[in-house]
């Protein structure tokens, strides 16, 4: 009965946690395997009336590691949970590298709490090969990206994975081998340095690192957003940008694909509201007669680790430009919105008032971009000044000559 409750209760329990974190000790009571990871399971099974049902559940944060083993050349991580469920991963070492071999997931279809109406009444095992290879010995393998492994009616999604097998000297390594998916494909200037977990120095407390390192995110995809005052009119507000936010230490790119756009255009205030699967961003622009600026920003959502946040600042003066023109900033910019939230923009161009023909008007470029056009402006101004001096000199010269003739 206790176990039944456990199987039912783990779904609620895990939502408060950061993932499943375990350490495995060897015969000498030294840490030999460390893992902190999240796994979602989607299991399809047969129910009465010749149909199949699918259940989704997560690897609970409370697991036992009975059955885990470590030796010099191979080791196995075995996580037991629920009523006869287990997830295991075995590793082999090969010179300077180690790799994971097989994931073995065992689930118990007779657990009616998890698999209601199952026609089959036994324990099922699926195996699948993960892509965890070429991990340097004495380094942690880190993969924040999702990887979905499909096998026999079971999809396992792994993410926020931090694993070290063959741990040496009873301490988790500071050095990290990142998975390919976490490494940006386009070489962009890194915005943050990957934080490395602090090394475990005191073997008696032997607490593993609690924060998963965040590798550099790729440049966010730029989205093009516009709103119309009614369905038959042209756009009255336009905004193109790629966005990234940082909430505390969690960085997330805003995904334009699948985003719903809403908002309103007014005389004194216009608003753009973007809703993606992970967050809602409301940008409020103010028109103070001659100029506009971004006045308020309200971002609510969930971080990639599932923590809810809501950050608002209604006293901003960003992106200022003349009403009837647009504000543009191609370079990456960062803005501290609140003490918890930083906004990063990429390839920004906005025009919240006075849009005509669904296109941006003359752009006021931000100071960073301005440095590129500052030199032509100085040269142009100098030239104009020179021409003016020549014209004045010519006029004065002519007058003098005229006066001269008259005196004759
Ligand atoms: C994992 O599952 C939970 C609950 O089933 C869901 O809320 C969450 O979005 C899932 N995460 C991923 C990455 O699929
Ligand atoms: C596994 O994922 C594939 C592709 O997304 C999907 O077609 C299939 O229905 C999924 N199976 C389960 C059991 O969720
Ligand atoms: C169940 O499905 C199989 C194939 O999908 C079909 O051959 C069989 O007749 C079905 N049985 C029933 C009872 O509907
Ligand atoms: C890993 O586990 C799988 C399944 O139990 C097994 O078939 C495989 O031989 C193991 N690999 C190693 C290298 O021990
Ligand atoms: C499952 O097994 C239990 C005991 O082994 C039995 O009482 C029950 O009837 C079985 N259920 C099905 C659907 O076969
Ligand atoms: C991490 O890597 C650096 C450079 O390769 C090395 O000097 C250092 O000893 C390594 N630290 C650990 C804990 O392995
Ligand atoms: C292993 O270490 C822990 C504390 O680090 C201690 O409580 C436990 O008794 C030790 N076990 C063995 C078998 O030495
Ligand atoms: C948009 O135009 C269509 C056809 O010209 C018209 O039927 C509809 O009422 C108009 N809608 C609005 C909101 O003006
Ligand atoms: C947007 O998402 C849909 C499905 O979610 C996908 O089919 C499409 O390729 C995506 N488009 C881009 C540009 O990523
Ligand atoms: C901006 O505000 C001024 C004064 O309130 C108003 O006259 C003007 O029409 C507004 N501009 C736009 C584009 O709404
Ligand atoms: C910010 O947005 C959230 C959700 O969209 C809303 O509940 C909240 O009232 C907004 N806060 C402000 C100050 O507008
Ligand atoms: C924010 O931008 C400034 C330059 O505008 C740069 O020096 C700083 O490193 C950036 N901060 C972050 C966290 O990217």
Coordinates of C-alpha atoms and ligand atoms in Angstrom, one line a residue:
X1 CA 0.0 0.0 0.0
X2 CA 2.9 2.3 0.8
X3 CA 4.4 1.5 -2.5
X4 CA 1.2 2.2 -4.4
X5 CA 1.1 5.6 -2.8
X6 CA 4.7 6.1 -3.7
X7 CA 4.1 5.4 -7.4
X8 CA 1.2 7.8 -7.5
X9 CA 3.0 10.5 -5.5
X10 CA 6.2 10.8 -7.3
X11 CA 4.8 12.9 -10.1
X12 CA 3.9 15.6 -7.6
X13 CA 7.1 15.3 -5.7
X14 CA 9.4 15.7 -8.7
X15 CA 7.9 19.0 -9.8
X16 CA 9.5 20.7 -6.8
X17 CA 12.9 19.3 -7.5
X18 CA 15.7 20.1 -9.9
X19 CA 16.1 16.5 -11.1
X20 CA 17.2 13.2 -9.8
X21 CA 20.6 13.4 -8.1
X22 CA 22.5 10.3 -6.8
X23 CA 25.9 9.2 -5.9
X24 CA 27.1 5.6 -5.9
X25 CA 29.8 4.5 -3.5
X26 CA 32.3 1.7 -4.1
X27 CA 33.4 -1.0 -1.7
X28 CA 35.8 1.4 0.0
X29 CA 32.9 3.8 0.6
X30 CA 34.3 6.3 -2.0
X31 CA 32.1 8.0 -4.6
X32 CA 32.6 6.2 -7.9
X33 CA 29.5 7.4 -9.9
X34 CA 27.6 10.6 -9.8
X35 CA 24.4 11.5 -11.7
X36 CA 22.0 14.4 -11.8
X37 CA 19.5 14.2 -14.5
X38 CA 15.9 14.5 -15.7
X39 CA 14.1 11.9 -17.6
X40 CA 10.5 12.0 -19.0
X41 CA 8.9 8.7 -20.0
X42 CA 6.1 8.3 -22.5
X43 CA 4.9 4.7 -22.5
X44 CA 2.4 3.3 -24.8
X45 CA 0.6 0.1 -23.6
X46 CA -2.3 -2.0 -24.6
X47 CA -5.6 -1.5 -22.9
X48 CA -8.9 -3.4 -23.2
X49 CA -10.8 -3.2 -26.5
X50 CA -7.7 -3.6 -28.7
X51 CA -6.6 0.0 -28.2
X52 CA -3.5 1.5 -26.8
X53 CA -3.1 4.2 -24.2
X54 CA -0.1 6.4 -23.5
X55 CA 1.0 7.6 -20.1
X56 CA 3.6 10.2 -19.4
X57 CA 5.6 10.4 -16.2
X58 CA 8.9 11.6 -14.9
X59 CA 11.8 9.9 -13.2
X60 CA 11.1 10.8 -9.6
X61 CA 13.7 12.7 -7.5
X62 CA 13.4 10.0 -4.8
X63 CA 15.1 6.8 -6.1
X64 CA 17.2 4.1 -4.7
X65 CA 20.5 3.0 -6.2
X66 CA 20.4 -0.7 -5.2
X67 CA 22.0 -2.7 -7.9
X68 CA 24.4 -0.1 -9.0
X69 CA 28.0 -1.3 -9.3
X70 CA 31.4 0.1 -9.9
X71 CA 34.7 -1.4 -10.8
X72 CA 37.7 -0.3 -12.7
X73 CA 36.5 -1.1 -16.2
X74 CA 32.7 -1.0 -16.1
X75 CA 30.0 0.5 -13.9
X76 CA 26.3 0.5 -13.8
X77 CA 23.9 3.2 -12.5
X78 CA 20.6 1.6 -11.4
X79 CA 17.8 3.8 -10.3
X80 CA 14.8 2.0 -8.7
X81 CA 11.5 3.7 -8.2
X82 CA 7.8 3.1 -8.0
X83 CA 6.5 -0.4 -7.9
X84 CA 9.1 -2.5 -9.6
X85 CA 10.3 0.3 -12.0
X86 CA 14.0 0.8 -12.7
X87 CA 16.2 2.8 -15.1
X88 CA 19.8 1.8 -15.5
X89 CA 22.7 2.9 -17.5
X90 CA 26.0 1.0 -17.8
X91 CA 29.4 2.5 -18.6
X92 CA 32.7 1.2 -19.9
X93 CA 36.1 2.8 -19.9
X94 CA 38.5 2.7 -22.7
X95 CA 41.8 4.3 -22.1
X96 CA 41.3 8.0 -21.6
X97 CA 37.6 7.9 -22.5
X98 CA 34.5 6.4 -21.1
X99 CA 31.1 5.9 -22.7
X100 CA 27.6 4.8 -21.8
X101 CA 26.6 1.5 -23.3
X102 CA 22.9 0.7 -22.8
X103 CA 19.9 2.2 -21.0
X104 CA 17.6 -0.5 -19.6
X105 CA 14.2 0.7 -18.5
X106 CA 11.9 -1.7 -16.7
X107 CA 8.3 -0.9 -15.9
X108 CA 5.5 -2.9 -14.3
X109 CA 2.3 -2.9 -16.3
X110 CA 0.4 -4.5 -13.4
X111 CA 0.7 -1.2 -11.5
X112 CA -2.8 0.0 -12.2
X113 CA -2.1 3.4 -10.7
X114 CA 0.4 4.2 -13.5
X115 CA -1.0 2.0 -16.2
X116 CA -4.7 1.8 -15.8
X117 CA -6.6 -0.9 -17.7
X118 CA -3.6 -2.6 -19.0
X119 CA -4.4 -6.0 -20.6
X120 CA -0.9 -7.2 -20.1
X121 CA 0.0 -8.0 -16.5
X122 CA 3.7 -8.2 -16.3
X123 CA 7.1 -6.4 -16.2
X124 CA 8.4 -5.1 -19.5
X125 CA 12.0 -4.2 -20.3
X126 CA 13.2 -2.0 -23.1
X127 CA 16.8 -1.2 -24.0
X128 CA 18.1 1.7 -26.0
X129 CA 21.6 3.0 -26.8
X130 CA 22.2 6.6 -25.7
X131 CA 24.6 9.0 -27.4
X132 CA 27.0 9.4 -24.5
X133 CA 30.4 8.7 -25.9
X134 CA 34.0 10.0 -25.8
X135 CA 33.7 11.4 -22.3
X136 CA 37.2 12.2 -21.0
X137 CA 38.1 10.2 -17.9
X138 CA 38.0 12.4 -14.8
X139 CA 35.4 14.8 -16.5
X140 CA 31.7 15.1 -16.1
X141 CA 29.4 14.6 -19.0
X142 CA 27.0 17.5 -19.3
X143 CA 24.0 17.8 -21.6
X144 CA 21.3 20.4 -21.0
X145 CA 19.7 19.8 -24.4
X146 CA 16.9 17.3 -24.7
X147 CA 17.6 13.9 -26.2
X148 CA 14.6 11.6 -27.0
X149 CA 15.3 7.9 -27.3
X150 CA 12.6 5.8 -28.9
X151 CA 12.2 2.1 -28.3
X152 CA 9.3 -0.4 -28.5
X153 CA 6.5 2.0 -27.5
X154 CA 8.6 3.9 -25.0
X155 CA 10.0 7.4 -25.5
X156 CA 12.5 8.5 -23.0
X157 CA 13.5 12.2 -23.0
X158 CA 16.7 13.0 -21.2
X159 CA 17.8 16.5 -20.3
X160 CA 19.8 18.5 -17.8
X161 CA 22.1 15.5 -17.6
X162 CA 25.3 15.7 -15.6
X163 CA 27.0 12.4 -15.1
X164 CA 30.4 11.2 -14.1
X165 CA 31.4 7.6 -14.1
X166 CA 34.7 6.3 -12.9
X167 CA 35.0 9.1 -10.4
X168 CA 38.6 9.4 -9.0
X169 CA 39.8 10.4 -5.6
X170 CA 36.3 10.4 -4.2
X171 CA 35.6 13.8 -5.8
X172 CA 33.5 14.9 -8.8
X173 CA 35.6 16.5 -11.5
X174 CA 35.5 20.2 -12.2
X175 CA 36.1 19.6 -15.9
X176 CA 33.2 19.0 -18.2
X177 CA 32.7 17.2 -21.5
X178 CA 29.7 18.8 -23.2
X179 CA 27.4 17.0 -25.6
X180 CA 27.4 18.1 -29.2
X181 CA 23.8 19.4 -28.9
X182 CA 24.9 21.9 -26.2
X183 CA 27.6 23.4 -28.4
X184 CA 26.3 26.2 -30.6
X185 CA 26.8 25.5 -34.3
X186 CA 27.4 29.1 -35.3
X187 CA 30.5 30.6 -33.6
X188 CA 29.0 33.4 -31.6
X189 CA 30.6 35.4 -28.9
X190 CA 29.8 33.7 -25.6
X191 CA 27.6 35.6 -23.4
X192 CA 28.3 33.6 -20.3
X193 CA 31.1 31.4 -19.3
X194 CA 29.9 27.9 -18.4
X195 CA 30.0 27.6 -14.7
X196 CA 31.7 24.6 -13.4
X197 CA 30.5 22.7 -10.4
X198 CA 32.5 23.2 -7.3
X199 CA 34.8 20.3 -6.6
X200 CA 34.0 18.1 -3.7
X201 CA 36.8 18.5 -1.2
X202 CA 35.4 17.2 2.0
X203 CA 34.8 13.5 1.6
X204 CA 32.8 13.2 4.8
X205 CA 30.1 15.5 3.6
X206 CA 30.7 14.4 -0.1
X207 CA 27.9 16.6 -1.4
X208 CA 27.9 16.6 -5.2
X209 CA 27.4 19.9 -7.1
X210 CA 23.8 21.1 -7.0
X211 CA 23.9 23.4 -10.0
X212 CA 24.0 22.0 -13.5
X213 CA 26.4 24.0 -15.6
X214 CA 24.8 26.1 -18.3
X215 CA 26.7 26.1 -21.5
X216 CA 26.6 29.0 -23.9
X217 CA 23.2 29.2 -25.7
X218 CA 23.1 29.7 -29.4
X219 CA 22.0 33.1 -30.7
X220 CA 18.2 33.2 -30.5
X221 CA 16.2 33.1 -33.7
X222 CA 14.9 36.5 -34.6
X223 CA 11.1 36.8 -34.8
X224 CA 9.1 39.2 -36.9
X225 CA 6.0 40.4 -35.1
X226 CA 3.4 42.9 -36.1
X227 CA -0.1 43.8 -35.0
X228 CA -3.0 45.5 -36.9
X229 CA -5.6 47.7 -35.5
X230 CA -8.3 45.7 -37.3
X231 CA -8.2 42.8 -39.7
X232 CA -8.4 44.8 -42.9
X233 CA -5.8 47.4 -42.1
X234 CA -2.0 47.4 -42.5
X235 CA 0.3 46.9 -39.5
X236 CA 0.3 49.6 -36.8
X237 CA 3.1 48.2 -34.7
X238 CA 6.1 46.2 -35.9
X239 CA 8.9 44.6 -34.0
X240 CA 11.7 42.3 -35.2
X241 CA 14.1 40.8 -32.7
X242 CA 15.7 37.8 -31.2
X243 CA 15.3 37.6 -27.4
X244 CA 17.1 35.9 -24.6
X245 CA 16.3 36.3 -20.9
X246 CA 18.2 35.5 -17.9
X247 CA 16.2 34.8 -14.7
X248 CA 18.7 34.6 -11.8
X249 CA 21.2 32.3 -13.4
X250 CA 18.9 30.5 -15.8
X251 CA 19.2 31.7 -19.4
X252 CA 16.6 31.0 -22.0
X253 CA 16.1 31.9 -25.6
X254 CA 12.7 33.1 -26.7
X255 CA 11.4 30.8 -29.4
X256 CA 9.5 32.7 -32.1
X257 CA 8.2 29.6 -33.8
X258 CA 4.7 28.9 -32.4
X259 CA 4.4 32.2 -30.6
X260 CA 1.1 34.0 -30.5
X261 CA 1.1 37.7 -31.0
X262 CA -1.4 40.1 -29.7
X263 CA -1.5 43.7 -28.5
X264 CA -3.0 47.1 -29.3
X265 CA -2.1 50.3 -30.9
X266 CA -3.0 53.6 -29.3
X267 CA -2.2 57.2 -29.5
X268 CA -0.3 57.4 -26.3
X269 CA 0.3 53.7 -25.5
X270 CA 0.9 50.7 -27.7
X271 CA 1.4 47.2 -26.5
X272 CA 2.9 44.0 -27.9
X273 CA 2.2 40.7 -26.2
X274 CA 4.1 37.6 -27.2
X275 CA 3.2 34.2 -25.8
X276 CA 5.4 31.2 -26.4
X277 CA 5.2 27.8 -24.8
X278 CA 7.6 28.9 -22.0
X279 CA 6.8 32.5 -21.4
X280 CA 4.6 35.6 -22.0
X281 CA 6.3 38.9 -22.7
X282 CA 4.3 42.1 -22.7
X283 CA 6.1 45.2 -24.0
X284 CA 4.4 48.5 -23.4
X285 CA 5.5 51.6 -25.4
X286 CA 4.7 55.2 -24.6
X287 CA 4.4 58.1 -27.0
X288 CA 5.4 61.3 -25.2
X289 CA 4.5 63.7 -28.1
X290 CA 7.7 63.7 -30.1
X291 CA 9.4 60.6 -28.9
X292 CA 8.5 57.0 -28.0
X293 CA 10.2 54.6 -25.7
X294 CA 9.8 51.2 -24.2
X295 CA 8.0 52.0 -21.0
X296 CA 7.0 48.7 -19.3
X297 CA 8.1 45.1 -19.6
X298 CA 6.2 42.2 -18.0
X299 CA 7.6 38.7 -18.4
X300 CA 6.0 35.7 -16.8
X301 CA 6.9 32.1 -17.4
X302 CA 8.8 29.1 -16.3
X303 CA 12.5 28.6 -16.5
X304 CA 13.9 25.5 -18.2
X305 CA 14.3 24.0 -14.7
X306 CA 10.5 24.5 -14.1
X307 CA 10.7 27.4 -11.7
X308 CA 7.9 29.9 -12.2
X309 CA 8.8 33.6 -12.4
X310 CA 7.1 36.9 -13.0
X311 CA 9.1 40.1 -13.4
X312 CA 7.7 43.5 -14.1
X313 CA 9.3 47.0 -14.6
X314 CA 6.9 49.8 -15.5
X315 CA 9.5 52.6 -15.3
X316 CA 11.8 51.9 -18.2
X317 CA 13.1 54.4 -20.8
X318 CA 14.6 52.1 -23.4
X319 CA 14.6 52.1 -27.2
X320 CA 13.9 55.8 -27.5
X321 CA 13.3 57.3 -31.0
X322 CA 11.2 60.0 -32.7
X323 CA 7.5 59.1 -33.2
X324 CA 7.2 58.1 -36.8
X325 CA 10.6 56.5 -37.0
X326 CA 11.8 53.2 -35.8
X327 CA 14.5 52.2 -33.2
X328 CA 17.1 49.7 -34.4
X329 CA 20.0 47.9 -32.7
X330 CA 21.6 45.0 -34.5
X331 CA 24.3 44.3 -32.0
X332 CA 23.6 42.2 -29.0
X333 CA 22.3 44.4 -26.1
X334 CA 21.6 43.6 -22.5
X335 CA 19.2 45.4 -20.2
X336 CA 18.8 44.9 -16.5
X337 CA 15.0 44.9 -16.1
X338 CA 14.8 43.9 -12.5
X339 CA 17.3 42.5 -10.0
X340 CA 16.3 39.0 -11.1
X341 CA 15.8 39.6 -14.8
X342 CA 18.2 40.6 -17.7
X343 CA 16.9 41.0 -21.2
X344 CA 19.2 40.4 -24.2
X345 CA 18.2 41.6 -27.6
X346 CA 19.6 40.6 -31.0
X347 CA 18.9 42.3 -34.4
X348 CA 16.3 44.6 -32.8
X349 CA 14.1 46.9 -34.8
X350 CA 10.8 48.3 -33.4
X351 CA 8.3 50.8 -34.4
X352 CA 5.3 51.1 -32.0
X353 CA 3.7 54.2 -33.4
X354 CA 3.0 55.7 -36.9
X355 CA 3.7 52.6 -39.0
X356 CA 2.7 53.2 -42.7
X357 CA 2.5 50.6 -45.5
X358 CA 3.5 47.8 -43.1
X359 CA 7.1 48.7 -43.2
X360 CA 9.6 50.3 -40.9
X361 CA 10.2 54.1 -41.2
X362 CA 13.7 55.6 -41.0
X363 CA 15.7 53.9 -38.2
X364 CA 17.2 55.6 -35.3
X365 CA 20.2 53.4 -34.6
X366 CA 21.4 52.7 -31.1
X367 CA 24.7 54.1 -30.1
X368 CA 26.6 50.9 -30.6
X369 CA 25.6 50.7 -34.2
X370 CA 26.1 54.4 -34.5
X371 CA 29.9 54.1 -34.1
X372 CA 29.9 52.4 -37.5
X373 CA 28.3 55.4 -39.2
X374 CA 29.8 58.1 -37.0
X375 CA 32.8 58.5 -39.2
X376 CA 30.8 59.2 -42.5
X377 CA 28.7 61.6 -40.5
X378 CA 31.8 63.5 -39.2
X379 CA 33.3 63.6 -42.7
X380 CA 30.0 64.7 -44.2
X381 CA 29.6 67.5 -41.6
X382 CA 33.2 68.6 -42.2
X383 CA 32.6 68.7 -46.0
X384 CA 29.3 70.7 -45.6
X385 CA 31.2 73.2 -43.4
X386 CA 33.9 73.5 -46.0
X387 CA 31.3 74.2 -48.7
X388 CA 29.6 76.8 -46.6
X389 CA 32.9 78.6 -46.0
X390 CA 33.7 78.5 -49.7
X391 CA 30.2 79.9 -50.5
X392 CA 30.5 82.7 -47.9
X393 CA 34.0 83.5 -49.2
X394 CA 32.7 83.7 -52.7
X395 CA 29.8 86.0 -51.8
X396 CA 32.1 88.3 -49.8
X397 CA 34.5 88.2 -52.7
X398 CA 31.8 89.2 -55.2
X399 CA 30.5 92.0 -53.0
X400 CA 34.0 93.4 -52.7
X401 CA 34.5 93.3 -56.4
X402 CA 31.1 94.9 -57.1
X403 CA 31.9 97.7 -54.6
X404 CA 35.2 98.2 -56.2
X405 CA 33.7 98.7 -59.7
X406 CA 31.2 101.2 -58.3
X407 CA 33.9 103.5 -56.8
X408 CA 35.5 103.7 -60.2
Ligands
LIG1 C1 8.1 16.2 -18.6 O1 6.9 15.7 -18.1 C2 6.2 16.7 -17.4 C3 4.9 16.1 -16.8 O2 4.6 15.0 -17.5 C4 5.9 17.9 -18.3 O3 5.3 18.9 -17.5 C5 7.2 18.4 -18.8 O4 6.9 19.5 -19.8 C6 7.9 17.3 -19.6 N1 9.2 17.9 -20.0 C7 9.7 17.6 -21.2 C8 11.0 18.2 -21.5 O5 9.1 16.9 -22.0
LIG2 C1 7.4 8.6 -29.5 O1 7.8 9.7 -30.3 C2 7.4 9.6 -31.7 C3 7.9 10.7 -32.4 O2 7.7 12.0 -31.8 C4 5.8 9.5 -31.7 O3 5.4 9.3 -33.0 C5 5.4 8.4 -30.8 O4 4.0 8.4 -30.7 C6 5.9 8.5 -29.4 N1 5.6 7.3 -28.6 C7 5.1 7.4 -27.4 C8 4.9 6.2 -26.7 O5 4.9 8.5 -26.9
LIG3 C1 -7.4 -5.9 -33.0 O1 -6.6 -5.3 -34.0 C2 -6.0 -6.2 -34.9 C3 -5.1 -5.5 -35.8 O2 -4.9 -4.2 -35.4 C4 -7.1 -6.9 -35.7 O3 -6.6 -7.9 -36.6 C5 -8.1 -7.6 -34.7 O4 -9.2 -8.1 -35.4 C6 -8.6 -6.6 -33.6 N1 -9.4 -7.3 -32.6 C7 -10.5 -6.8 -32.2 C8 -11.2 -7.7 -31.1 O5 -11.0 -5.7 -32.5
LIG4 C1 25.1 -3.0 -20.5 O1 23.8 -3.5 -20.2 C2 23.2 -4.2 -21.2 C3 21.8 -4.6 -20.8 O2 21.8 -5.1 -19.5 C4 24.0 -5.4 -21.6 O3 23.4 -6.1 -22.7 C5 25.4 -5.0 -22.0 O4 26.2 -6.1 -22.3 C6 26.0 -4.1 -20.9 N1 27.2 -3.6 -21.4 C7 28.4 -3.8 -20.8 C8 29.6 -3.2 -21.5 O5 28.5 -4.3 -19.8
LIG5 C1 -2.8 -9.9 -12.9 O1 -2.1 -10.8 -12.0 C2 -2.8 -10.9 -10.8 C3 -2.0 -11.8 -9.9 O2 -0.9 -12.3 -10.5 C4 -4.2 -11.5 -11.1 O3 -4.9 -11.6 -9.8 C5 -4.9 -10.6 -12.0 O4 -6.2 -11.1 -12.3 C6 -4.2 -10.4 -13.3 N1 -4.8 -9.4 -14.1 C7 -4.9 -9.6 -15.4 C8 -5.6 -8.5 -16.1 O5 -4.5 -10.5 -16.0
LIG6 C1 40.9 20.1 -15.5 O1 41.6 20.3 -16.7 C2 42.8 21.1 -16.6 C3 43.4 21.3 -17.9 O2 43.2 20.2 -18.8 C4 43.8 20.3 -15.6 O3 44.9 21.1 -15.5 C5 43.1 20.1 -14.3 O4 43.9 19.3 -13.5 C6 41.8 19.3 -14.5 N1 41.1 19.3 -13.3 C7 40.5 18.1 -12.9 C8 39.9 18.2 -11.6 O5 40.6 17.1 -13.6
LIG7 C1 30.5 5.4 4.6 O1 30.6 6.8 4.9 C2 29.4 7.3 5.6 C3 29.6 8.8 5.8 O2 30.5 9.3 4.8 C4 29.3 6.6 6.9 O3 28.1 7.0 7.5 C5 29.1 5.1 6.6 O4 29.1 4.4 7.9 C6 30.3 4.6 5.8 N1 30.1 3.2 5.5 C7 31.0 2.3 5.5 C8 30.7 0.9 5.1 O5 32.2 2.5 5.9
LIG8 C1 -12.9 43.6 -43.9 O1 -13.2 43.5 -45.2 C2 -14.3 42.6 -45.6 C3 -14.4 42.6 -47.1 O2 -14.0 43.8 -47.6 C4 -15.5 43.1 -44.9 O3 -16.6 42.2 -45.1 C5 -15.3 43.1 -43.4 O4 -16.4 43.6 -42.7 C6 -14.1 44.0 -43.1 N1 -13.8 43.9 -41.6 C7 -13.6 45.0 -40.9 C8 -13.3 44.7 -39.4 O5 -13.6 46.1 -41.3
LIG9 C1 8.0 25.4 -36.4 O1 7.5 24.4 -35.7 C2 6.8 23.4 -36.5 C3 6.2 22.4 -35.6 O2 6.2 22.7 -34.3 C4 7.8 22.8 -37.4 O3 7.2 21.9 -38.3 C5 8.5 23.9 -38.2 O4 9.5 23.3 -39.0 C6 9.1 24.9 -37.3 N1 9.6 26.0 -38.2 C7 10.8 26.5 -38.0 C8 11.2 27.6 -38.9 O5 11.6 26.1 -37.1
LIG10 C1 1.8 60.9 -30.2 O1 1.3 61.7 -29.2 C2 0.9 63.0 -29.7 C3 0.5 63.8 -28.5 O2 -0.3 63.1 -27.6 C4 -0.2 62.9 -30.7 O3 -0.5 64.2 -31.2 C5 0.3 62.0 -31.9 O4 -0.7 61.8 -32.8 C6 0.8 60.7 -31.3 N1 1.4 59.9 -32.4 C7 0.9 58.8 -32.8 C8 1.7 58.2 -34.0 O5 0.0 58.2 -32.3
LIG11 C1 2.1 40.9 -15.8 O1 1.6 39.8 -16.5 C2 0.9 38.8 -15.7 C3 0.5 37.7 -16.6 O2 0.3 38.0 -17.9 C4 -0.3 39.5 -15.0 O3 -0.9 38.6 -14.2 C5 0.2 40.7 -14.2 O4 -0.9 41.4 -13.6 C6 1.0 41.6 -15.1 N1 1.6 42.7 -14.2 C7 1.5 43.9 -14.5 C8 2.1 44.9 -13.5 O5 1.0 44.3 -15.6
LIG12 C1 26.2 43.8 -21.2 O1 26.6 44.6 -22.2 C2 27.9 45.3 -21.9 C3 28.2 46.2 -23.1 O2 27.1 46.9 -23.5 C4 29.0 44.3 -21.7 O3 30.1 44.9 -21.3 C5 28.5 43.3 -20.6 O4 29.5 42.3 -20.5 C6 27.2 42.7 -21.0 N1 26.8 41.9 -19.9 C7 26.4 40.6 -20.1 C8 25.9 39.9 -18.8 O5 26.3 40.1 -21.2

